[in-house]
Coordinates of N, CA and C in Angstrom, one line a residue:
M1 N 85.7 70.5 137.2 CA 84.9 69.4 137.5 C 85.6 68.5 138.5
T2 N 85.0 68.5 139.8 CA 85.7 67.7 140.8 C 84.7 66.6 141.3
V3 N 85.1 65.4 141.1 CA 84.4 64.2 141.6 C 85.4 63.3 142.4
R4 N 85.1 63.0 143.6 CA 85.9 62.1 144.3 C 85.1 61.1 145.1
V5 N 85.8 60.1 145.5 CA 85.2 59.0 146.3 C 85.8 59.0 147.7
R6 N 84.9 58.9 148.6 CA 85.4 58.8 150.1 C 84.5 57.7 150.7
R7 N 85.1 57.1 151.8 CA 84.3 56.2 152.6 C 83.3 57.0 153.4
V8 N 82.1 56.6 153.5 CA 81.0 57.3 154.2 C 81.3 57.4 155.7
Y9 N 82.1 56.5 156.2 CA 82.5 56.5 157.6 C 83.5 57.6 157.9
D10 N 84.2 58.1 156.9 CA 85.2 59.2 157.2 C 84.4 60.5 157.5
P11 N 85.0 61.3 158.4 CA 84.3 62.6 158.7 C 84.2 63.5 157.5
P12 N 83.1 64.2 157.4 CA 83.0 65.2 156.3 C 84.1 66.2 156.3
E13 N 84.5 66.7 155.1 CA 85.5 67.7 155.0 C 84.9 68.9 154.3
P14 N 85.4 70.1 154.6 CA 84.8 71.3 154.0 C 84.8 71.3 152.5
D15 N 85.7 70.7 151.8 CA 85.7 70.7 150.3 C 85.0 69.5 149.7
D16 N 84.2 68.8 150.4 CA 83.4 67.7 149.9 C 82.4 68.1 148.9
G17 N 81.9 69.4 149.0 CA 80.8 69.8 148.1 C 79.6 69.0 148.4
V18 N 78.8 68.6 147.4 CA 77.6 67.8 147.5 C 78.0 66.4 147.9
R19 N 77.5 65.9 149.0 CA 77.8 64.5 149.4 C 76.7 63.6 148.9
V20 N 77.1 62.6 148.1 CA 76.1 61.7 147.5 C 76.4 60.2 147.9
L21 N 75.5 59.6 148.6 CA 75.6 58.2 149.0 C 75.3 57.4 147.8
V22 N 76.2 56.5 147.4 CA 76.0 55.7 146.2 C 75.9 54.2 146.5
D23 N 75.5 53.9 147.7 CA 75.2 52.5 148.1 C 73.7 52.3 148.2
R24 N 73.3 51.1 147.9 CA 71.8 50.8 148.0 C 71.3 50.8 149.5
L25 N 72.2 50.2 150.4 CA 71.8 50.1 151.7 C 72.5 51.2 152.6
W26 N 71.8 51.6 153.6 CA 72.4 52.5 154.5 C 73.5 51.9 155.3
P27 N 74.6 52.6 155.5 CA 75.8 52.0 156.2 C 75.5 51.7 157.6
R28 N 75.9 50.5 158.0 CA 75.7 50.1 159.4 C 76.4 50.9 160.4
G29 N 75.6 51.2 161.5 CA 76.2 51.9 162.6 C 76.5 53.4 162.4
L30 N 75.9 54.0 161.3 CA 76.2 55.4 161.0 C 74.9 56.1 161.1
S31 N 74.8 57.2 161.9 CA 73.6 58.0 162.0 C 73.5 58.9 160.8
K32 N 72.3 59.3 160.4 CA 72.2 60.2 159.3 C 72.8 61.6 159.6
D33 N 72.8 62.0 160.8 CA 73.5 63.3 161.1 C 75.0 63.2 160.9
A34 N 75.6 62.1 161.3 CA 77.0 61.9 161.2 C 77.5 61.8 159.7
A35 N 76.6 61.1 158.9 CA 76.9 60.9 157.5 C 76.9 62.2 156.7
R36 N 76.0 63.1 157.0 CA 75.8 64.3 156.3 C 75.7 64.1 154.8
V37 N 74.8 63.3 154.4 CA 74.5 62.9 153.1 C 73.5 63.9 152.5
D38 N 73.8 64.5 151.3 CA 72.9 65.4 150.7 C 72.0 64.8 149.7
E39 N 72.4 63.7 149.0 CA 71.6 63.0 148.0 C 71.9 61.5 148.2
W40 N 70.8 60.7 147.9 CA 70.9 59.2 147.9 C 70.1 58.7 146.8
P41 N 70.7 58.7 145.5 CA 70.0 58.3 144.4 C 70.1 56.7 144.2
K42 N 69.2 56.0 144.8 CA 69.2 54.6 144.8 C 69.2 53.9 143.4
A43 N 68.7 54.7 142.4 CA 68.6 54.1 141.1 C 70.0 54.0 140.5
L44 N 71.0 54.7 141.1 CA 72.4 54.6 140.5 C 73.2 53.5 141.2
T45 N 72.6 52.8 142.2 CA 73.3 51.7 142.9 C 73.2 50.4 142.2
P46 N 74.2 49.5 142.3 CA 74.1 48.2 141.7 C 72.9 47.4 142.3
S47 N 72.3 46.7 141.5 CA 71.2 45.8 142.0 C 71.6 44.9 143.0
T48 N 70.7 44.4 143.9 CA 71.0 43.4 144.9 C 71.6 42.2 144.3
E49 N 71.1 41.8 143.2 CA 71.6 40.5 142.5 C 73.1 40.8 142.0
L50 N 73.3 41.9 141.4 CA 74.7 42.2 141.0 C 75.7 42.3 142.1
R51 N 75.3 43.0 143.2 CA 76.2 43.1 144.4 C 76.5 41.7 145.0
R52 N 75.4 40.8 145.1 CA 75.7 39.5 145.6 C 76.6 38.7 144.7
W53 N 76.4 38.8 143.4 CA 77.2 38.1 142.4 C 78.7 38.5 142.6
Y54 N 78.9 39.8 142.6 CA 80.3 40.4 142.7 C 81.0 40.0 144.0
H55 N 80.2 40.0 145.2 CA 80.8 39.7 146.4 C 81.1 38.2 146.5
A56 N 80.5 37.4 145.7 CA 80.7 35.9 145.8 C 81.9 35.6 144.9
Q57 N 82.4 36.5 144.1 CA 83.6 36.2 143.2 C 84.9 36.4 144.0
E58 N 85.9 35.7 143.4 CA 87.3 36.0 143.9 C 87.6 37.4 143.4
D59 N 88.4 38.1 144.1 CA 88.8 39.5 143.7 C 89.9 39.4 142.6
T60 N 89.4 39.4 141.3 CA 90.4 39.3 140.2 C 90.0 40.4 139.2
A61 N 90.9 40.7 138.4 CA 90.7 41.7 137.3 C 89.5 41.3 136.4
D62 N 89.4 40.0 136.1 CA 88.3 39.5 135.3 C 87.0 39.7 136.0
S63 N 86.9 39.4 137.2 CA 85.6 39.5 137.9 C 85.2 41.0 138.0
Y64 N 86.2 41.9 138.2 CA 85.9 43.3 138.3 C 85.4 43.8 136.9
E65 N 86.1 43.4 135.9 CA 85.6 43.8 134.5 C 84.2 43.3 134.2
E66 N 83.9 42.1 134.6 CA 82.6 41.6 134.3 C 81.5 42.4 135.2
F67 N 81.9 42.7 136.4 CA 81.0 43.5 137.3 C 80.8 44.9 136.6
R68 N 81.9 45.5 136.1 CA 81.8 46.8 135.4 C 80.8 46.7 134.2
R69 N 81.0 45.7 133.4 CA 80.1 45.5 132.3 C 78.6 45.4 132.7
R70 N 78.4 44.6 133.7 CA 77.0 44.4 134.1 C 76.4 45.6 134.8
Y71 N 77.3 46.3 135.5 CA 76.8 47.5 136.2 C 76.5 48.6 135.2
E72 N 77.3 48.7 134.2 CA 77.0 49.8 133.1 C 75.8 49.4 132.4
A73 N 75.5 48.2 132.2 CA 74.2 47.8 131.6 C 73.0 48.2 132.5
E74 N 73.2 48.1 133.8 CA 72.1 48.5 134.7 C 72.0 50.1 134.6
L75 N 73.1 50.7 134.5 CA 73.1 52.2 134.4 C 72.4 52.7 133.1
A76 N 72.4 51.9 132.1 CA 71.8 52.3 130.8 C 70.3 52.3 130.9
A77 N 69.7 51.6 131.9 CA 68.3 51.5 132.0 C 67.7 52.9 132.2
P78 N 66.5 53.2 131.8 CA 65.9 54.6 131.9 C 66.0 55.3 133.2
E79 N 65.6 54.6 134.3 CA 65.6 55.3 135.6 C 67.0 55.6 136.1
A80 N 67.9 54.7 135.9 CA 69.3 54.9 136.3 C 69.9 56.0 135.4
A81 N 69.7 55.9 134.1 CA 70.2 57.0 133.2 C 69.8 58.4 133.6
E82 N 68.5 58.5 134.0 CA 68.0 59.8 134.5 C 68.7 60.2 135.7
S83 N 68.9 59.3 136.6 CA 69.7 59.7 137.9 C 71.2 60.0 137.5
L84 N 71.8 59.3 136.6 CA 73.1 59.7 136.2 C 73.2 61.0 135.6
D85 N 72.2 61.4 134.8 CA 72.2 62.7 134.2 C 72.0 63.8 135.3
A86 N 71.2 63.6 136.3 CA 71.0 64.5 137.4 C 72.3 64.6 138.2
L87 N 73.0 63.5 138.4 CA 74.3 63.6 139.0 C 75.4 64.4 138.2
R88 N 75.3 64.2 136.9 CA 76.2 65.0 136.0 C 75.9 66.5 136.2
E89 N 74.7 66.9 136.3 CA 74.3 68.3 136.5 C 74.9 68.8 137.8
L90 N 74.8 68.0 138.9 CA 75.4 68.4 140.2 C 76.9 68.6 140.0
V91 N 77.6 67.7 139.3 CA 79.0 67.8 139.1 C 79.4 69.1 138.3
G92 N 78.5 69.4 137.4 CA 78.7 70.7 136.6 C 78.6 71.9 137.4
R93 N 77.9 71.8 138.6 CA 77.8 73.0 139.4 C 78.8 73.2 140.5
G94 N 79.6 72.1 140.8 CA 80.6 72.2 141.8 C 81.1 70.9 142.3
P95 N 81.9 70.8 143.3 CA 82.5 69.5 143.7 C 81.4 68.6 144.2
V96 N 81.6 67.3 143.9 CA 80.7 66.2 144.3 C 81.6 65.1 145.0
T97 N 81.2 64.6 146.2 CA 81.9 63.5 146.8 C 80.9 62.3 146.8
L98 N 81.4 61.2 146.1 CA 80.6 60.0 146.1 C 81.0 59.2 147.4
L99 N 80.0 58.9 148.2 CA 80.2 58.2 149.5 C 79.8 56.7 149.3
S100 N 80.7 55.8 149.8 CA 80.4 54.4 149.9 C 81.0 53.7 151.1
A101 N 80.4 52.7 151.5 CA 80.9 51.9 152.7 C 82.0 50.9 152.2
T102 N 82.2 50.8 150.9 CA 83.2 49.9 150.4 C 84.6 50.1 150.9
K103 N 85.3 49.0 151.2 CA 86.6 49.1 151.7 C 87.7 49.3 150.5
S104 N 87.2 49.0 149.3 CA 88.0 49.0 148.1 C 87.4 49.9 147.0
P105 N 87.4 51.2 147.1 CA 86.7 52.1 146.1 C 87.2 51.9 144.7
D106 N 88.5 51.5 144.6 CA 89.1 51.4 143.2 C 88.5 50.2 142.5
H107 N 87.9 49.2 143.1 CA 87.3 48.1 142.5 C 85.8 48.0 142.9
S108 N 85.2 49.1 142.8 CA 83.7 49.1 143.2 C 82.9 50.0 142.1
H109 N 81.6 50.0 142.4 CA 80.7 50.7 141.5 C 81.0 52.2 141.6
A110 N 81.6 52.7 142.7 CA 81.9 54.1 142.8 C 83.0 54.5 141.7
S111 N 84.0 53.7 141.5 CA 85.0 54.0 140.5 C 84.4 54.0 139.1
V112 N 83.4 53.2 138.8 CA 82.7 53.2 137.5 C 82.0 54.5 137.4
L113 N 81.3 54.9 138.4 CA 80.6 56.2 138.3 C 81.5 57.4 138.1
V114 N 82.6 57.4 138.8 CA 83.6 58.5 138.6 C 84.1 58.5 137.2
E115 N 84.4 57.4 136.6 CA 84.9 57.3 135.2 C 83.8 57.8 134.3
L116 N 82.5 57.4 134.5 CA 81.5 57.9 133.6 C 81.2 59.4 133.7
L117 N 81.3 59.9 135.0 CA 81.0 61.3 135.2 C 82.2 62.2 134.7
T118 N 83.4 61.8 134.8 CA 84.5 62.6 134.4 C 84.8 62.5 132.8
S119 N 84.5 61.4 132.3 CA 84.7 61.2 130.9 C 83.6 61.7 130.0
G120 N 82.4 61.8 130.5 CA 81.2 62.2 129.7 C 80.7 61.0 128.9
R121 N 81.3 59.9 129.1 CA 80.9 58.6 128.3 C 79.6 58.1 128.9
E122 N 78.8 57.6 128.0 CA 77.5 57.0 128.4 C 77.7 55.5 128.8
P123 N 77.0 55.0 129.8 CA 77.1 53.5 130.1 C 76.7 52.7 128.9
Q124 N 77.4 51.6 128.8 CA 77.1 50.6 127.7 C 76.1 49.6 128.0
A125 N 75.1 49.5 127.3 CA 74.1 48.4 127.5 C 74.6 47.1 127.0
V126 N 74.3 46.0 127.6 CA 74.7 44.7 127.1 C 74.0 44.4 125.8
A127 N 74.7 44.0 124.8 CA 74.1 43.7 123.5 C 73.4 42.3 123.5

């Protein structure tokens, strides 16, 4: 099972497998031909409210952990959970590259998705 994260602005590579855009908004200045996106499951992306909240925070471990908690709660919702299951099926068939415009993939929603996909763990809803 191969899941990796790359910036959507990087040129496609032969071993990318299925290229999945995991951002809610289309990346600025990038044509659809250049991006070579195979899937764009918007239900897997953080809500606009959560994105705005996270970008307004200082970049600290605490803010990322709170973002992770809130994002997992969003992923536990029925539509997002269905999209996550579909993405798991893709991963089971071959390599998948998650694409994002984020400059810091290690502290983004893409890293949360990779962890959920590779661990088989289900997202945790907020109690």
